[in-house]
Short mmCIF file of C-alpha atoms and ligand atoms in Angstrom, two decimals:
data_model
loop_
_atom_site.label_atom_id
_atom_site.label_comp_id
_atom_site.label_asym_id
_atom_site.label_seq_id
_atom_site.Cartn_x
_atom_site.Cartn_y
_atom_site.Cartn_z
CA MET A 1 27.81 25.73 6.74
CA SER A 2 24.84 28.09 5.32
CA ASN A 3 21.62 27.70 7.52
CA LEU A 4 19.86 25.81 4.99
CA GLU A 5 22.76 23.00 4.87
CA SER A 6 22.47 22.90 8.86
CA ALA A 7 18.70 22.53 8.44
CA LEU A 8 19.03 19.66 6.16
CA GLN A 9 21.80 17.84 8.54
CA LYS A 10 19.47 18.38 11.45
CA LEU A 11 16.86 16.47 9.21
CA GLN A 12 19.02 13.84 7.98
CA THR A 13 19.52 13.09 11.80
CA GLN A 14 15.95 12.81 12.50
CA MET A 15 14.91 11.12 9.33
CA THR A 16 17.93 8.52 9.26
CA ILE A 17 17.21 4.70 10.51
CA SER A 18 20.55 3.11 11.84
CA THR A 19 20.98 -0.62 11.27
CA GLU A 20 20.44 -0.78 15.53
CA GLU A 21 17.02 1.23 15.11
CA VAL A 22 15.92 -1.06 12.27
CA LEU A 23 16.45 -4.08 14.67
CA GLU A 24 14.60 -2.56 17.27
CA ILE A 25 11.86 -1.69 15.25
CA ALA A 26 11.68 -5.34 13.82
CA HIS A 27 11.97 -6.57 17.38
CA LYS A 28 8.90 -4.42 18.29
CA PHE A 29 6.93 -5.79 15.17
CA ARG A 30 7.41 -9.10 16.28
CA ALA A 31 6.49 -8.47 19.71
CA GLU A 32 3.21 -6.45 18.20
CA LEU A 33 2.42 -9.61 15.88
CA ALA A 34 2.59 -11.96 18.56
CA ALA A 35 0.32 -10.10 20.81
CA GLY A 36 -2.06 -9.71 18.14
CA LEU A 37 -2.12 -13.37 16.99
CA ALA A 38 -2.64 -14.00 20.96
CA GLY A 39 -5.82 -11.65 21.02
CA LYS A 40 -4.01 -9.18 23.17
CA PRO A 41 -3.96 -5.32 22.60
CA SER A 42 -1.97 -4.97 19.68
CA SER A 43 -1.46 -1.80 16.87
CA LEU A 44 -1.53 -4.85 14.50
CA LYS A 45 -5.20 -6.33 13.73
CA MET A 46 -3.82 -9.75 12.37
CA LEU A 47 -6.97 -10.19 10.40
CA PRO A 48 -7.35 -14.03 9.35
CA SER A 49 -7.97 -14.40 5.34
CA PHE A 50 -9.30 -18.02 5.62
CA VAL A 51 -7.09 -19.10 2.61
CA THR A 52 -3.81 -20.44 2.48
CA THR A 53 -1.29 -20.70 -0.26
CA PRO A 54 -1.95 -22.22 -3.51
CA THR A 55 -0.66 -25.47 -4.93
CA GLY A 56 0.24 -23.86 -8.34
CA LYS A 57 -1.96 -26.65 -9.88
CA GLU A 58 -5.29 -24.39 -9.96
CA THR A 59 -7.00 -23.81 -13.14
CA GLY A 60 -10.51 -22.00 -14.48
CA GLU A 61 -11.59 -18.82 -15.95
CA PHE A 62 -12.60 -16.16 -12.94
CA LEU A 63 -13.64 -12.74 -12.67
CA ALA A 64 -11.49 -10.59 -10.61
CA LEU A 65 -12.73 -6.98 -8.80
CA ASP A 66 -9.73 -4.95 -7.83
CA PHE A 67 -10.84 -2.18 -5.29
CA GLY A 68 -7.64 -0.74 -3.97
CA GLY A 69 -8.94 3.14 -3.42
CA THR A 70 -8.14 5.08 -6.22
CA ASN A 71 -9.46 3.18 -9.35
CA VAL A 72 -11.47 0.05 -9.64
CA ARG A 73 -10.56 -2.69 -11.90
CA VAL A 74 -12.41 -5.56 -13.29
CA LEU A 75 -10.48 -8.37 -14.77
CA LEU A 76 -11.37 -11.99 -16.57
CA ALA A 77 -8.52 -13.92 -15.72
CA GLU A 78 -7.86 -17.56 -17.05
CA LEU A 79 -5.39 -19.70 -14.97
CA PHE A 80 -3.43 -22.48 -16.38
CA ALA A 81 -1.66 -23.86 -13.64
CA GLU A 82 1.97 -23.70 -12.79
CA GLY A 83 2.29 -20.18 -12.28
CA ARG A 84 0.79 -19.41 -15.76
CA PHE A 85 -2.21 -17.35 -16.38
CA THR A 86 -3.60 -14.86 -18.76
CA VAL A 87 -6.04 -11.64 -18.66
CA LYS A 88 -8.79 -12.03 -21.51
CA ALA A 89 -10.10 -8.41 -20.56
CA SER A 90 -10.20 -5.53 -18.14
CA ILE A 91 -11.50 -2.49 -17.45
CA ALA A 92 -10.15 0.06 -15.12
CA LYS A 93 -12.19 3.31 -13.84
CA PRO A 94 -10.94 6.21 -11.24
CA LEU A 95 -13.48 5.99 -8.29
CA ASN A 96 -13.20 9.86 -8.12
CA ASP A 97 -13.31 11.40 -11.57
CA PRO A 98 -10.53 13.61 -12.36
CA ASN A 99 -12.77 15.83 -14.46
CA GLY A 100 -14.99 16.21 -11.46
CA ARG A 101 -18.08 14.33 -13.11
CA TYR A 102 -18.21 12.07 -9.78
CA ASP A 103 -16.87 11.00 -6.67
CA TYR A 104 -17.78 7.75 -4.82
CA ILE A 105 -15.21 8.11 -2.10
CA TYR A 106 -15.77 11.02 -0.10
CA SER A 107 -18.34 11.46 2.74
CA LYS A 108 -21.34 12.52 0.48
CA ALA A 109 -21.29 9.38 -1.30
CA SER A 110 -23.26 6.44 -0.50
CA GLY A 111 -22.18 2.75 -0.54
CA THR A 112 -25.11 1.66 -2.63
CA GLN A 113 -23.78 4.40 -5.02
CA LEU A 114 -20.14 3.30 -4.82
CA PHE A 115 -21.36 -0.53 -5.48
CA ASP A 116 -23.78 0.69 -8.06
CA PHE A 117 -20.80 2.26 -9.91
CA ILE A 118 -18.80 -1.02 -9.46
CA ALA A 119 -21.59 -3.13 -10.54
CA GLU A 120 -21.84 -1.12 -13.81
CA GLN A 121 -18.03 -1.92 -14.52
CA ILE A 122 -18.38 -5.70 -13.83
CA ALA A 123 -21.49 -5.75 -16.22
CA GLU A 124 -19.09 -4.38 -19.03
CA ILE A 125 -17.23 -7.74 -19.12
CA ALA A 126 -19.73 -10.15 -18.01
CA LYS A 127 -21.54 -11.40 -20.86
CA PRO A 128 -25.18 -12.73 -20.00
CA GLY A 129 -26.01 -16.16 -19.89
CA ILE A 130 -22.22 -17.25 -18.69
CA LYS A 131 -21.95 -17.81 -14.90
CA TYR A 132 -18.76 -16.42 -13.65
CA PRO A 133 -17.04 -16.87 -10.04
CA LEU A 134 -15.85 -13.41 -8.76
CA GLY A 135 -12.71 -12.87 -6.40
CA HIS A 136 -12.81 -9.51 -4.95
CA THR A 137 -9.52 -7.80 -3.85
CA PHE A 138 -11.02 -5.30 -1.36
CA SER A 139 -7.76 -3.26 0.03
CA PHE A 140 -9.20 -2.47 3.37
CA PRO A 141 -9.00 -3.55 6.88
CA SER A 142 -11.82 -6.23 7.18
CA GLN A 143 -13.08 -8.45 9.78
CA GLN A 144 -13.07 -11.76 7.90
CA LYS A 145 -15.58 -14.56 9.06
CA SER A 146 -15.01 -16.99 6.26
CA ILE A 147 -13.79 -16.81 2.73
CA ASN A 148 -16.59 -14.85 1.39
CA ASN A 149 -17.50 -12.74 4.36
CA ALA A 150 -15.57 -9.36 5.14
CA GLU A 151 -16.77 -6.73 7.15
CA LEU A 152 -15.11 -3.50 6.92
CA ILE A 153 -14.00 -2.34 10.04
CA HIS A 154 -12.87 1.43 8.83
CA TRP A 155 -11.90 2.98 5.99
CA THR A 156 -8.12 4.16 5.70
CA LYS A 157 -6.30 5.93 2.53
CA GLU A 158 -8.61 8.93 3.19
CA ILE A 159 -11.78 7.23 1.88
CA ASP A 160 -15.14 8.35 3.39
CA THR A 161 -17.88 6.91 1.62
CA THR A 162 -20.87 6.12 4.06
CA GLY A 163 -22.65 3.06 4.74
CA VAL A 164 -19.96 0.67 4.33
CA GLU A 165 -17.97 0.45 7.72
CA GLY A 166 -19.28 -2.47 9.62
CA GLN A 167 -21.01 -4.01 6.59
CA ASN A 168 -20.59 -7.45 5.00
CA VAL A 169 -18.91 -6.14 1.62
CA ASN A 170 -19.31 -8.78 -0.61
CA GLN A 171 -22.90 -8.66 0.16
CA LEU A 172 -23.39 -5.00 -0.74
CA LEU A 173 -21.50 -5.94 -3.99
CA GLY A 174 -23.73 -9.07 -4.66
CA GLU A 175 -27.08 -6.67 -4.16
CA ALA A 176 -25.40 -4.29 -6.42
CA LEU A 177 -25.10 -6.96 -9.00
CA LEU A 178 -28.82 -7.90 -8.72
CA ARG A 179 -30.02 -4.44 -9.08
CA ARG A 180 -27.81 -4.16 -12.22
CA GLY A 181 -29.25 -7.24 -13.66
CA VAL A 182 -25.81 -9.23 -13.52
CA PRO A 183 -27.15 -12.43 -11.26
CA ASN A 184 -24.73 -14.48 -13.11
CA VAL A 185 -22.20 -13.04 -11.49
CA MET A 186 -21.35 -14.67 -8.16
CA PRO A 187 -18.92 -13.24 -5.42
CA GLU A 188 -17.22 -16.18 -3.92
CA ALA A 189 -13.93 -15.14 -2.21
CA ILE A 190 -12.74 -11.71 -0.69
CA ILE A 191 -9.10 -10.64 0.29
CA ASN A 192 -7.13 -8.09 0.98
CA ASP A 193 -4.66 -6.88 -2.06
CA THR A 194 -1.72 -7.96 0.41
CA VAL A 195 -3.31 -11.36 0.33
CA GLY A 196 -3.48 -11.11 -3.39
CA THR A 197 0.19 -10.31 -3.89
CA LEU A 198 1.12 -12.98 -1.97
CA LEU A 199 -1.28 -15.73 -3.55
CA THR A 200 -0.16 -14.66 -7.31
CA ALA A 201 3.49 -15.06 -6.46
CA ALA A 202 2.79 -18.20 -4.59
CA TYR A 203 1.33 -19.69 -7.75
CA ILE A 204 4.75 -19.16 -9.33
CA ASN A 205 7.06 -19.71 -6.59
CA GLN A 206 6.26 -21.71 -3.47
CA ASN A 207 8.70 -20.36 -1.36
CA THR A 208 6.53 -17.08 -1.13
CA ASP A 209 5.12 -16.30 2.32
CA LEU A 210 5.06 -12.59 2.55
CA GLY A 211 3.14 -10.42 0.46
CA SER A 212 3.15 -6.53 0.60
CA ILE A 213 1.78 -3.30 -0.62
CA CYS A 214 3.98 -0.26 -1.00
CA GLY A 215 2.00 2.05 -2.95
CA THR A 216 -1.10 4.75 -2.04
CA GLY A 217 -1.36 2.41 1.11
CA HIS A 218 1.16 -0.01 2.75
CA ASN A 219 0.18 -3.27 4.46
CA THR A 220 1.85 -7.02 4.51
CA ALA A 221 0.23 -10.35 4.90
CA TYR A 222 2.47 -13.42 5.68
CA LEU A 223 1.89 -16.99 5.81
CA GLU A 224 1.06 -17.87 9.74
CA PRO A 225 2.26 -21.42 10.22
CA ASN A 226 0.10 -21.99 13.04
CA ALA A 227 -3.00 -19.52 12.95
CA PRO A 228 -5.49 -19.64 16.06
CA TRP A 229 -8.31 -20.00 13.99
CA ASN A 230 -7.84 -23.16 12.20
CA HIS A 231 -4.24 -24.48 14.31
CA GLY A 232 -2.58 -24.65 11.04
CA PRO A 233 -1.24 -22.54 8.17
CA MET A 234 -3.22 -19.48 7.07
CA ILE A 235 -2.47 -16.16 5.34
CA ILE A 236 -2.97 -13.52 7.92
CA ASN A 237 -3.34 -9.69 6.94
CA THR A 238 -1.34 -7.70 9.57
CA GLU A 239 -2.76 -4.42 8.79
CA SER A 240 0.74 -3.55 9.05
CA GLY A 241 0.32 0.24 8.12
CA ASN A 242 -1.22 0.97 11.68
CA PHE A 243 1.71 -0.03 13.55
CA ASP A 244 2.67 2.75 15.85
CA LYS A 245 5.77 1.65 18.04
CA LEU A 246 7.64 4.11 16.04
CA ASP A 247 9.55 7.23 16.77
CA ILE A 248 7.95 10.06 15.29
CA THR A 249 8.74 13.67 14.09
CA LYS A 250 7.17 16.65 14.14
CA TYR A 251 6.20 16.63 10.63
CA ASP A 252 4.73 12.88 10.91
CA GLU A 253 2.78 14.56 13.82
CA GLN A 254 1.49 17.14 11.32
CA VAL A 255 0.61 14.72 8.82
CA ASP A 256 -1.45 12.92 11.20
CA LYS A 257 -3.12 15.74 12.73
CA ALA A 258 -4.24 16.94 9.41
CA SER A 259 -5.80 13.50 8.35
CA GLU A 260 -8.96 11.78 8.15
CA GLN A 261 -7.84 9.56 11.22
CA PRO A 262 -5.45 10.73 13.32
CA GLY A 263 -3.77 8.34 15.57
CA ALA A 264 -4.50 5.68 13.09
CA GLN A 265 -2.27 4.24 10.19
CA ARG A 266 1.25 5.45 11.84
CA LEU A 267 3.36 3.51 9.73
CA GLU A 268 1.48 3.83 6.67
CA LYS A 269 1.62 7.86 7.08
CA MET A 270 5.40 7.85 7.30
CA SER A 271 5.89 5.14 4.37
CA SER A 272 3.16 5.10 1.50
CA GLY A 273 2.56 7.01 -1.36
CA ARG A 274 -0.48 8.59 -0.02
CA TYR A 275 1.65 10.54 2.23
CA VAL A 276 5.17 10.63 1.26
CA GLY A 277 4.54 13.72 -0.99
CA GLU A 278 2.87 15.50 1.91
CA LEU A 279 5.85 14.80 4.22
CA ILE A 280 8.00 16.57 1.56
CA ARG A 281 5.50 19.37 1.09
CA ILE A 282 5.32 19.92 4.85
CA ILE A 283 9.17 19.62 5.45
CA ALA A 284 9.73 22.25 2.42
CA LEU A 285 7.01 24.58 3.84
CA ASP A 286 8.79 24.47 7.20
CA LEU A 287 12.17 25.38 5.73
CA LEU A 288 10.33 27.99 3.36
CA GLN A 289 8.74 29.65 6.67
CA HIS A 290 12.04 29.69 8.46
CA GLY A 291 13.56 31.42 5.57
CA LEU A 292 15.78 28.70 4.76
CA LEU A 293 14.66 28.17 1.23
CA PRO A 294 15.21 32.18 0.64
CA ASN A 295 15.11 32.26 -3.18
CA CYS A 296 11.81 30.84 -3.34
CA SER A 297 8.99 33.35 -4.09
CA THR A 298 5.65 33.95 -2.10
CA THR A 299 4.14 31.61 -4.84
CA ALA A 300 6.33 28.81 -3.50
CA THR A 301 4.65 29.23 -0.36
CA GLN A 302 1.27 29.50 -1.55
CA ALA A 303 1.92 26.35 -3.67
CA LEU A 304 3.40 24.21 -0.91
CA SER A 305 0.44 25.47 1.50
CA VAL A 306 -1.83 23.04 -0.31
CA PRO A 307 -2.75 19.63 1.30
CA ALA A 308 -1.86 17.17 -0.98
CA ALA A 309 -0.34 19.29 -3.37
CA LEU A 310 2.60 16.48 -3.81
CA SER A 311 1.97 12.97 -4.99
CA GLY A 312 4.17 9.76 -5.09
CA ALA A 313 4.84 10.41 -8.53
CA ASP A 314 6.22 13.81 -7.62
CA VAL A 315 8.51 12.33 -5.23
CA SER A 316 9.88 10.00 -7.71
CA LEU A 317 10.53 12.70 -10.00
CA LEU A 318 12.52 14.86 -7.34
CA ILE A 319 14.68 11.82 -6.42
CA LYS A 320 15.01 10.89 -10.29
CA ASP A 321 16.55 14.08 -11.35
CA SER A 322 20.30 13.70 -11.86
CA THR A 323 20.90 16.49 -14.57
CA ASP A 324 23.71 18.74 -13.44
CA ASP A 325 21.54 21.72 -12.64
CA LEU A 326 18.66 19.69 -11.70
CA THR A 327 16.44 21.20 -14.68
CA ASN A 328 13.95 18.38 -14.66
CA ILE A 329 13.05 19.80 -11.10
CA SER A 330 13.21 23.34 -12.36
CA THR A 331 10.45 22.48 -15.07
CA TRP A 332 8.49 20.58 -12.37
CA LEU A 333 8.77 23.43 -10.14
CA GLU A 334 7.26 25.65 -13.02
CA GLU A 335 4.53 23.50 -14.64
CA ARG A 336 3.05 21.71 -11.49
CA LEU A 337 3.67 24.28 -8.58
CA HIS A 338 3.81 27.54 -10.91
CA ILE A 339 6.80 28.46 -9.23
CA THR A 340 8.88 30.06 -11.98
CA TYR A 341 12.08 31.14 -10.30
CA SER A 342 14.16 28.79 -7.73
CA THR A 343 17.78 28.52 -7.61
CA LYS A 344 20.03 24.92 -7.82
CA SER A 345 20.25 25.18 -3.83
CA ASP A 346 16.50 25.09 -3.51
CA ARG A 347 16.27 22.34 -6.08
CA LEU A 348 18.94 20.21 -4.19
CA ALA A 349 17.06 20.71 -1.03
CA LEU A 350 13.87 19.20 -2.42
CA LYS A 351 15.73 16.60 -3.85
CA GLN A 352 17.64 15.70 -0.70
CA ILE A 353 14.32 15.71 1.31
CA ALA A 354 12.63 13.52 -1.28
CA LEU A 355 15.61 11.26 -0.87
CA LEU A 356 15.29 11.18 3.39
CA VAL A 357 11.47 10.64 3.29
CA ALA A 358 11.74 7.81 0.63
CA GLU A 359 14.81 6.11 2.41
CA ARG A 360 13.29 6.29 5.67
CA SER A 361 10.01 4.47 4.20
CA ALA A 362 12.11 1.84 2.75
CA ARG A 363 14.01 0.80 5.99
CA LEU A 364 10.53 1.19 7.94
CA VAL A 365 9.12 -1.46 5.42
CA ALA A 366 12.12 -3.68 5.85
CA ALA A 367 12.43 -3.53 9.51
CA THR A 368 8.61 -4.82 9.65
CA PHE A 369 9.53 -7.81 7.11
CA ILE A 370 12.55 -8.61 9.35
CA GLY A 371 9.98 -8.87 12.55
CA ILE A 372 7.80 -11.30 10.26
CA ILE A 373 10.61 -13.39 9.28
CA ASN A 374 12.00 -13.57 12.93
CA HIS A 375 8.58 -14.66 13.51
CA ILE A 376 8.09 -17.41 11.46
CA ASP A 377 11.78 -18.78 11.11
CA GLU A 378 13.75 -17.57 13.94
CA ASN A 379 16.89 -19.06 12.43
CA LEU A 380 16.79 -18.50 8.88
CA ASP A 381 16.57 -22.14 8.02
CA ARG A 382 14.36 -21.63 5.01
CA ASN A 383 14.10 -19.52 1.84
CA HIS A 384 11.54 -16.75 1.80
CA ASN A 385 10.31 -14.86 -1.21
CA ILE A 386 8.65 -11.56 -0.57
CA ALA A 387 6.25 -10.34 -3.33
CA ILE A 388 5.81 -6.80 -3.40
CA ASP A 389 3.60 -4.93 -5.49
CA GLY A 390 2.80 -0.72 -5.53
CA THR A 391 4.17 2.22 -7.11
CA LEU A 392 6.77 2.96 -4.76
CA TYR A 393 8.48 -0.27 -4.91
CA GLU A 394 7.92 -0.57 -8.88
CA LYS A 395 8.77 2.93 -9.77
CA MET A 396 10.31 5.07 -7.18
CA PRO A 397 14.28 5.03 -7.80
CA GLY A 398 16.42 3.28 -5.16
CA TYR A 399 13.40 2.19 -3.15
CA ALA A 400 13.50 -1.44 -3.88
CA ALA A 401 17.48 -1.44 -3.53
CA ASN A 402 17.21 0.47 -0.05
CA ILE A 403 14.81 -2.52 1.02
CA GLU A 404 17.25 -5.12 0.38
CA LYS A 405 20.31 -3.19 1.48
CA THR A 406 18.46 -3.06 5.06
CA MET A 407 18.16 -6.70 4.72
CA THR A 408 21.39 -7.31 3.78
CA GLU A 409 22.75 -5.10 7.06
CA VAL A 410 20.51 -7.28 9.14
CA PHE A 411 21.01 -10.57 7.98
CA GLY A 412 24.31 -10.48 6.54
CA ALA A 413 25.31 -13.62 4.29
CA LYS A 414 21.96 -15.09 5.20
CA ALA A 415 20.21 -12.42 3.32
CA GLY A 416 20.62 -14.42 0.25
CA GLN A 417 17.94 -16.73 1.20
CA ILE A 418 15.79 -14.01 1.21
CA THR A 419 14.24 -12.96 -1.96
CA THR A 420 12.11 -9.73 -2.89
CA VAL A 421 10.16 -9.34 -6.42
CA LEU A 422 7.68 -7.46 -7.93
CA SER A 423 4.53 -9.00 -8.09
CA LYS A 424 2.88 -6.75 -10.87
CA ASP A 425 -1.17 -6.55 -10.36
CA GLY A 426 -0.75 -9.46 -8.17
CA SER A 427 -3.66 -8.17 -6.30
CA GLY A 428 -5.94 -8.56 -8.92
CA ILE A 429 -5.03 -12.12 -10.34
CA GLY A 430 -4.67 -13.07 -6.56
CA ALA A 431 -8.65 -12.90 -6.19
CA ALA A 432 -9.02 -15.24 -9.18
CA ILE A 433 -6.50 -17.67 -7.45
CA ALA A 434 -8.56 -17.26 -4.23
CA VAL A 435 -11.96 -18.37 -5.87
CA ALA A 436 -10.19 -21.20 -7.38
CA ILE A 437 -8.82 -22.51 -4.26
CA THR A 438 -11.87 -22.04 -2.67
CA SER A 439 -13.75 -23.70 -5.49
CA SER A 440 -11.03 -26.77 -5.63
CA LYS A 441 -11.99 -27.61 -1.93
C1 GLC B 1 -4.16 0.37 3.47
C2 GLC B 1 -5.31 -0.83 3.82
C3 GLC B 1 -4.95 -2.09 3.85
C4 GLC B 1 -4.18 -2.64 2.55
C5 GLC B 1 -3.30 -1.12 2.30
C6 GLC B 1 -2.45 -1.29 0.74
O1 GLC B 1 -3.03 0.36 4.61
O2 GLC B 1 -5.58 -0.37 5.26
O3 GLC B 1 -5.99 -3.20 3.85
O4 GLC B 1 -3.68 -3.48 2.15
O5 GLC B 1 -3.69 0.02 2.26
O6 GLC B 1 -3.59 -0.92 -0.14
#
């Protein structure tokens, strides 16, 4: 066995999560969930949403604002009941211009600038003279006091805009709308994207009780049958990305140390699109620096030394290449990282690293779903539909299958009672559904 092969084997041992470990993680997750609900110290924030699942009868025309991190989207949606809806108009803009003209999500940008930019996008869609109730999907940990009052606890996903943490986000939005001269748009609900994903799928399928995002960030919400705030059903945003009862590798440690908020979002840093590319970069660089990818040039060291050089999409590309000589990876190395020379074993190593990181991510995520299902339905008496959105789940080869496989390992024949479904763009439509639920009360 070559040195590279034995290094990869060691990595496989570190990154593989056995069925027993899945169960152990699920168990710890469930314990954290219960502690958080009881107001005891927990890595899960367990944030109330003040909304429950829709009846499916909601109708009407609503504006929805989807603020997830990288982009902002505004949708004009019409709900027709029984899971039917249409998007009548939409606009999407990056919050950090790829051509470098503006950036509203770094430390030198202010909340005022950020929300003025967002109000500008809303004004593109809202016609003067028509009243629009607006639902806002704000995909960051927020302390919710009512359906329309959420204070940002702290940014995640490496966003750093000043003057928003601790503020009532829809108030900032409302003020920006007034400054922009669109008083006819009225923010009426604010939800997390996991809540939106759950709501959208539940509008179609009443068995839906979990909503999750496996994209730039990772987080899950679920329908708690007995929430402490209303002693009845309420959707809770667990902020599961912050779960930290996990065995970590030196690579996870490195990713965490170099992040905006070391110590926070440990599960997210092991599983989400914002970080999986980074993990692969760090592992590959480590092998390179130990002389284990000997055929790569110094260009490779330089290319792999750049933080955030690899994105979630790059990881998908590495996994997807099934050509005999891994020629797609070779082209990608040239075009993306300017590495003009590589051997097949270098490329194979990159693919194997990507597969290990992606599989670990899917199994960790599945373990948290199992923890939640065990909490709400210990003997698995009911059917559960898990709605998932995000690029990892939608686009990464094998990701969805790995989640299902992990569930089957744990639940056996009963795994058939649990369905997982892609809820594409659920976070945006979910905001419209949240307003519809609120206004029908
Ligand atoms: C981050 C945010 C969380 C969001 C998730 C997915 O984990 O903290 O609120 O749901 O990303 O976008």
